[in-house]
Structures are given as structure tokens and as C-alpha cells.
Amino acid sequence: DGNIPSEAGLRVREKEMDEWSSQFGIEVELDVDPARWSVDDLGRALEREGLAECAEAVRRADIDGRVALSLSKADEDELKTELGLGIAHRRRLLQFVEDMQKEEEKGQRF
């Protein structure tokens, strides 16, 4: 179907929305279900929590909400090698993900 935007088209649109949001000082709301977060949604959520370095790393690695929800402490070595995060940032990212997972389990939304 020609009406469905490509992944690249969606990324361009998200980047445009971020630029528009910054230019006009309007905060773009995240979907309440982290499993539906795009890569940029996850990045924005991390930035709001003061985890800008983690946000950059998840964007480079193309990690969206669904993938983030699957992360655990067992992935810490991969976060080091694949994302290049130091121990403090790895632990903060995993704590953020653990908080997301707890909210999902309780049936609440982030």
C-alpha cells in the first residue's frame, strides 16, 4: 500500500517533530505504552530522565520500546560492547528499563 510510510520516512517525520517541538517549546507527548515507543520516543524518555548519553546510544543501536522492555541485567556486557556505555550509564539504563518493566507488569503505563 502506497499510503504506509517507510521506516526512513517515519524517522524523518519524528526528527521534524522533535525540531518543531524544540523551536516552539512544545513538549511532544509519549505514547503511554512503552512497547509502542519508537526509537526516538525511547530517546526522548531517557533524555527527560537526564540520561542523554543513553538516549544517543539507543538511537545509534536502533533500540525501540519493545526491544528495551526485553533487556535485563544479563545484557549488561552487550550494552558495554554494543552501545559503548560505561558502567554508570549501563546501570542507569537498566534501572530505567526495570522501571518500565515494573509498570508494564502492573498493567500501568509509563
PDB file of C-alpha atoms in Angstrom:
ATOM      1  CA  ASP A   1       0.000   0.000   0.000  1.00  0.00           C
ATOM      2  CA  GLY A   2       1.475   3.335  -1.043  1.00  0.00           C
ATOM      3  CA  ASN A   3      -0.064   5.110   1.957  1.00  0.00           C
ATOM      4  CA  ILE A   4       2.113   3.356   4.545  1.00  0.00           C
ATOM      5  CA  PRO A   5       5.254   5.385   5.238  1.00  0.00           C
ATOM      6  CA  SER A   6       8.609   3.651   5.155  1.00  0.00           C
ATOM      7  CA  GLU A   7      10.760   3.293   8.271  1.00  0.00           C
ATOM      8  CA  ALA A   8      13.043   6.005   6.888  1.00  0.00           C
ATOM      9  CA  GLY A   9      10.023   8.237   6.294  1.00  0.00           C
ATOM     10  CA  LEU A  10       8.870   7.735   9.875  1.00  0.00           C
ATOM     11  CA  ARG A  11      12.319   8.662  11.192  1.00  0.00           C
ATOM     12  CA  VAL A  12      12.324  11.848   9.121  1.00  0.00           C
ATOM     13  CA  ARG A  13       8.858  12.704  10.469  1.00  0.00           C
ATOM     14  CA  GLU A  14       9.945  12.068  14.074  1.00  0.00           C
ATOM     15  CA  LYS A  15      13.018  14.250  13.583  1.00  0.00           C
ATOM     16  CA  GLU A  16      10.842  17.018  12.134  1.00  0.00           C
ATOM     17  CA  MET A  17       8.510  16.747  15.130  1.00  0.00           C
ATOM     18  CA  ASP A  18      11.461  16.990  17.529  1.00  0.00           C
ATOM     19  CA  GLU A  19      12.776  20.082  15.728  1.00  0.00           C
ATOM     20  CA  TRP A  20       9.321  21.660  15.702  1.00  0.00           C
ATOM     21  CA  SER A  21       8.894  20.872  19.388  1.00  0.00           C
ATOM     22  CA  SER A  22      12.239  22.492  20.222  1.00  0.00           C
ATOM     23  CA  GLN A  23      11.588  25.529  18.037  1.00  0.00           C
ATOM     24  CA  PHE A  24       8.192  26.283  19.539  1.00  0.00           C
ATOM     25  CA  GLY A  25       8.826  24.992  23.059  1.00  0.00           C
ATOM     26  CA  ILE A  26       6.023  22.437  22.929  1.00  0.00           C
ATOM     27  CA  GLU A  27       6.611  19.033  24.528  1.00  0.00           C
ATOM     28  CA  VAL A  28       5.604  16.068  22.372  1.00  0.00           C
ATOM     29  CA  GLU A  29       3.710  13.527  24.472  1.00  0.00           C
ATOM     30  CA  LEU A  30       4.866   9.925  24.504  1.00  0.00           C
ATOM     31  CA  ASP A  31       2.504   7.035  23.973  1.00  0.00           C
ATOM     32  CA  VAL A  32       1.509   5.668  27.383  1.00  0.00           C
ATOM     33  CA  ASP A  33       2.512   2.145  26.302  1.00  0.00           C
ATOM     34  CA  PRO A  34       6.332   1.865  26.167  1.00  0.00           C
ATOM     35  CA  ALA A  35       6.053  -1.245  23.979  1.00  0.00           C
ATOM     36  CA  ARG A  36       4.806   1.087  21.232  1.00  0.00           C
ATOM     37  CA  TRP A  37       7.582   3.652  21.640  1.00  0.00           C
ATOM     38  CA  SER A  38       9.722   4.306  18.601  1.00  0.00           C
ATOM     39  CA  VAL A  39      13.492   4.624  18.882  1.00  0.00           C
ATOM     40  CA  ASP A  40      13.102   8.397  19.179  1.00  0.00           C
ATOM     41  CA  ASP A  41      10.322   8.080  21.770  1.00  0.00           C
ATOM     42  CA  LEU A  42      12.619   5.972  23.937  1.00  0.00           C
ATOM     43  CA  GLY A  43      15.386   8.509  23.398  1.00  0.00           C
ATOM     44  CA  ARG A  44      13.109  11.368  24.487  1.00  0.00           C
ATOM     45  CA  ALA A  45      12.018   9.436  27.583  1.00  0.00           C
ATOM     46  CA  LEU A  46      15.654   8.814  28.522  1.00  0.00           C
ATOM     47  CA  GLU A  47      16.533  12.465  27.955  1.00  0.00           C
ATOM     48  CA  ARG A  48      13.661  13.535  30.231  1.00  0.00           C
ATOM     49  CA  GLU A  49      15.244  11.381  32.947  1.00  0.00           C
ATOM     50  CA  GLY A  50      18.654  13.022  32.454  1.00  0.00           C
ATOM     51  CA  LEU A  51      20.086  10.081  30.500  1.00  0.00           C
ATOM     52  CA  ALA A  52      21.112  11.875  27.307  1.00  0.00           C
ATOM     53  CA  GLU A  53      24.168   9.652  26.740  1.00  0.00           C
ATOM     54  CA  CYS A  54      21.955   6.565  26.955  1.00  0.00           C
ATOM     55  CA  ALA A  55      19.475   8.215  24.579  1.00  0.00           C
ATOM     56  CA  GLU A  56      22.189   8.733  21.980  1.00  0.00           C
ATOM     57  CA  ALA A  57      23.347   5.134  22.367  1.00  0.00           C
ATOM     58  CA  VAL A  58      19.874   3.593  21.950  1.00  0.00           C
ATOM     59  CA  ARG A  59      19.294   5.721  18.857  1.00  0.00           C
ATOM     60  CA  ARG A  60      22.576   4.537  17.322  1.00  0.00           C
ATOM     61  CA  ALA A  61      21.659   0.922  18.131  1.00  0.00           C
ATOM     62  CA  ASP A  62      18.072   1.337  16.863  1.00  0.00           C
ATOM     63  CA  ILE A  63      16.505   0.209  20.172  1.00  0.00           C
ATOM     64  CA  ASP A  64      12.790   0.945  20.455  1.00  0.00           C
ATOM     65  CA  GLY A  65      10.433   0.449  23.397  1.00  0.00           C
ATOM     66  CA  ARG A  66       9.678  -3.183  22.627  1.00  0.00           C
ATOM     67  CA  VAL A  67      13.375  -4.083  22.458  1.00  0.00           C
ATOM     68  CA  ALA A  68      14.130  -2.055  25.593  1.00  0.00           C
ATOM     69  CA  LEU A  69      11.465  -3.956  27.521  1.00  0.00           C
ATOM     70  CA  SER A  70      13.294  -7.190  26.696  1.00  0.00           C
ATOM     71  CA  LEU A  71      16.590  -6.005  28.237  1.00  0.00           C
ATOM     72  CA  SER A  72      17.829  -7.359  31.552  1.00  0.00           C
ATOM     73  CA  LYS A  73      20.947  -7.353  33.713  1.00  0.00           C
ATOM     74  CA  ALA A  74      22.109 -10.353  31.682  1.00  0.00           C
ATOM     75  CA  ASP A  75      22.544  -7.901  28.773  1.00  0.00           C
ATOM     76  CA  GLU A  76      24.954  -5.624  30.620  1.00  0.00           C
ATOM     77  CA  ASP A  77      28.055  -6.868  28.776  1.00  0.00           C
ATOM     78  CA  GLU A  78      26.324  -6.348  25.431  1.00  0.00           C
ATOM     79  CA  LEU A  79      25.339  -2.833  26.469  1.00  0.00           C
ATOM     80  CA  LYS A  80      29.018  -2.176  27.102  1.00  0.00           C
ATOM     81  CA  THR A  81      30.276  -3.603  23.827  1.00  0.00           C
ATOM     82  CA  GLU A  82      27.377  -2.775  21.506  1.00  0.00           C
ATOM     83  CA  LEU A  83      26.425   0.628  22.907  1.00  0.00           C
ATOM     84  CA  GLY A  84      29.775   1.678  24.324  1.00  0.00           C
ATOM     85  CA  LEU A  85      28.263   2.690  27.652  1.00  0.00           C
ATOM     86  CA  GLY A  86      30.321   2.902  30.827  1.00  0.00           C
ATOM     87  CA  ILE A  87      29.209   1.088  33.945  1.00  0.00           C
ATOM     88  CA  ALA A  88      27.283   4.018  35.451  1.00  0.00           C
ATOM     89  CA  HIS A  89      25.317   4.631  32.256  1.00  0.00           C
ATOM     90  CA  ARG A  90      24.647   0.901  31.771  1.00  0.00           C
ATOM     91  CA  ARG A  91      23.267   0.627  35.285  1.00  0.00           C
ATOM     92  CA  ARG A  92      21.127   3.757  34.873  1.00  0.00           C
ATOM     93  CA  LEU A  93      19.750   2.478  31.574  1.00  0.00           C
ATOM     94  CA  LEU A  94      18.952  -0.909  33.085  1.00  0.00           C
ATOM     95  CA  GLN A  95      17.266   0.755  36.080  1.00  0.00           C
ATOM     96  CA  PHE A  96      15.162   2.838  33.695  1.00  0.00           C
ATOM     97  CA  VAL A  97      14.204  -0.311  31.757  1.00  0.00           C
ATOM     98  CA  GLU A  98      13.432  -2.167  35.001  1.00  0.00           C
ATOM     99  CA  ASP A  99      11.081   0.664  35.999  1.00  0.00           C
ATOM    100  CA  MET A 100       9.387   0.382  32.582  1.00  0.00           C
ATOM    101  CA  GLN A 101       9.007  -3.376  33.039  1.00  0.00           C
ATOM    102  CA  LYS A 102       7.500  -2.992  36.535  1.00  0.00           C
ATOM    103  CA  GLU A 103       4.910  -0.557  35.217  1.00  0.00           C
ATOM    104  CA  GLU A 104       4.064  -2.969  32.371  1.00  0.00           C
ATOM    105  CA  GLU A 105       3.650  -5.855  34.804  1.00  0.00           C
ATOM    106  CA  LYS A 106       1.297  -3.833  36.987  1.00  0.00           C
ATOM    107  CA  GLY A 107      -0.760  -3.000  33.918  1.00  0.00           C
ATOM    108  CA  GLN A 108       0.049   0.644  34.338  1.00  0.00           C
ATOM    109  CA  ARG A 109       1.518   2.791  31.674  1.00  0.00           C
ATOM    110  CA  PHE A 110       4.701   4.819  31.905  1.00  0.00           C
TER     111      PHE A 110
END
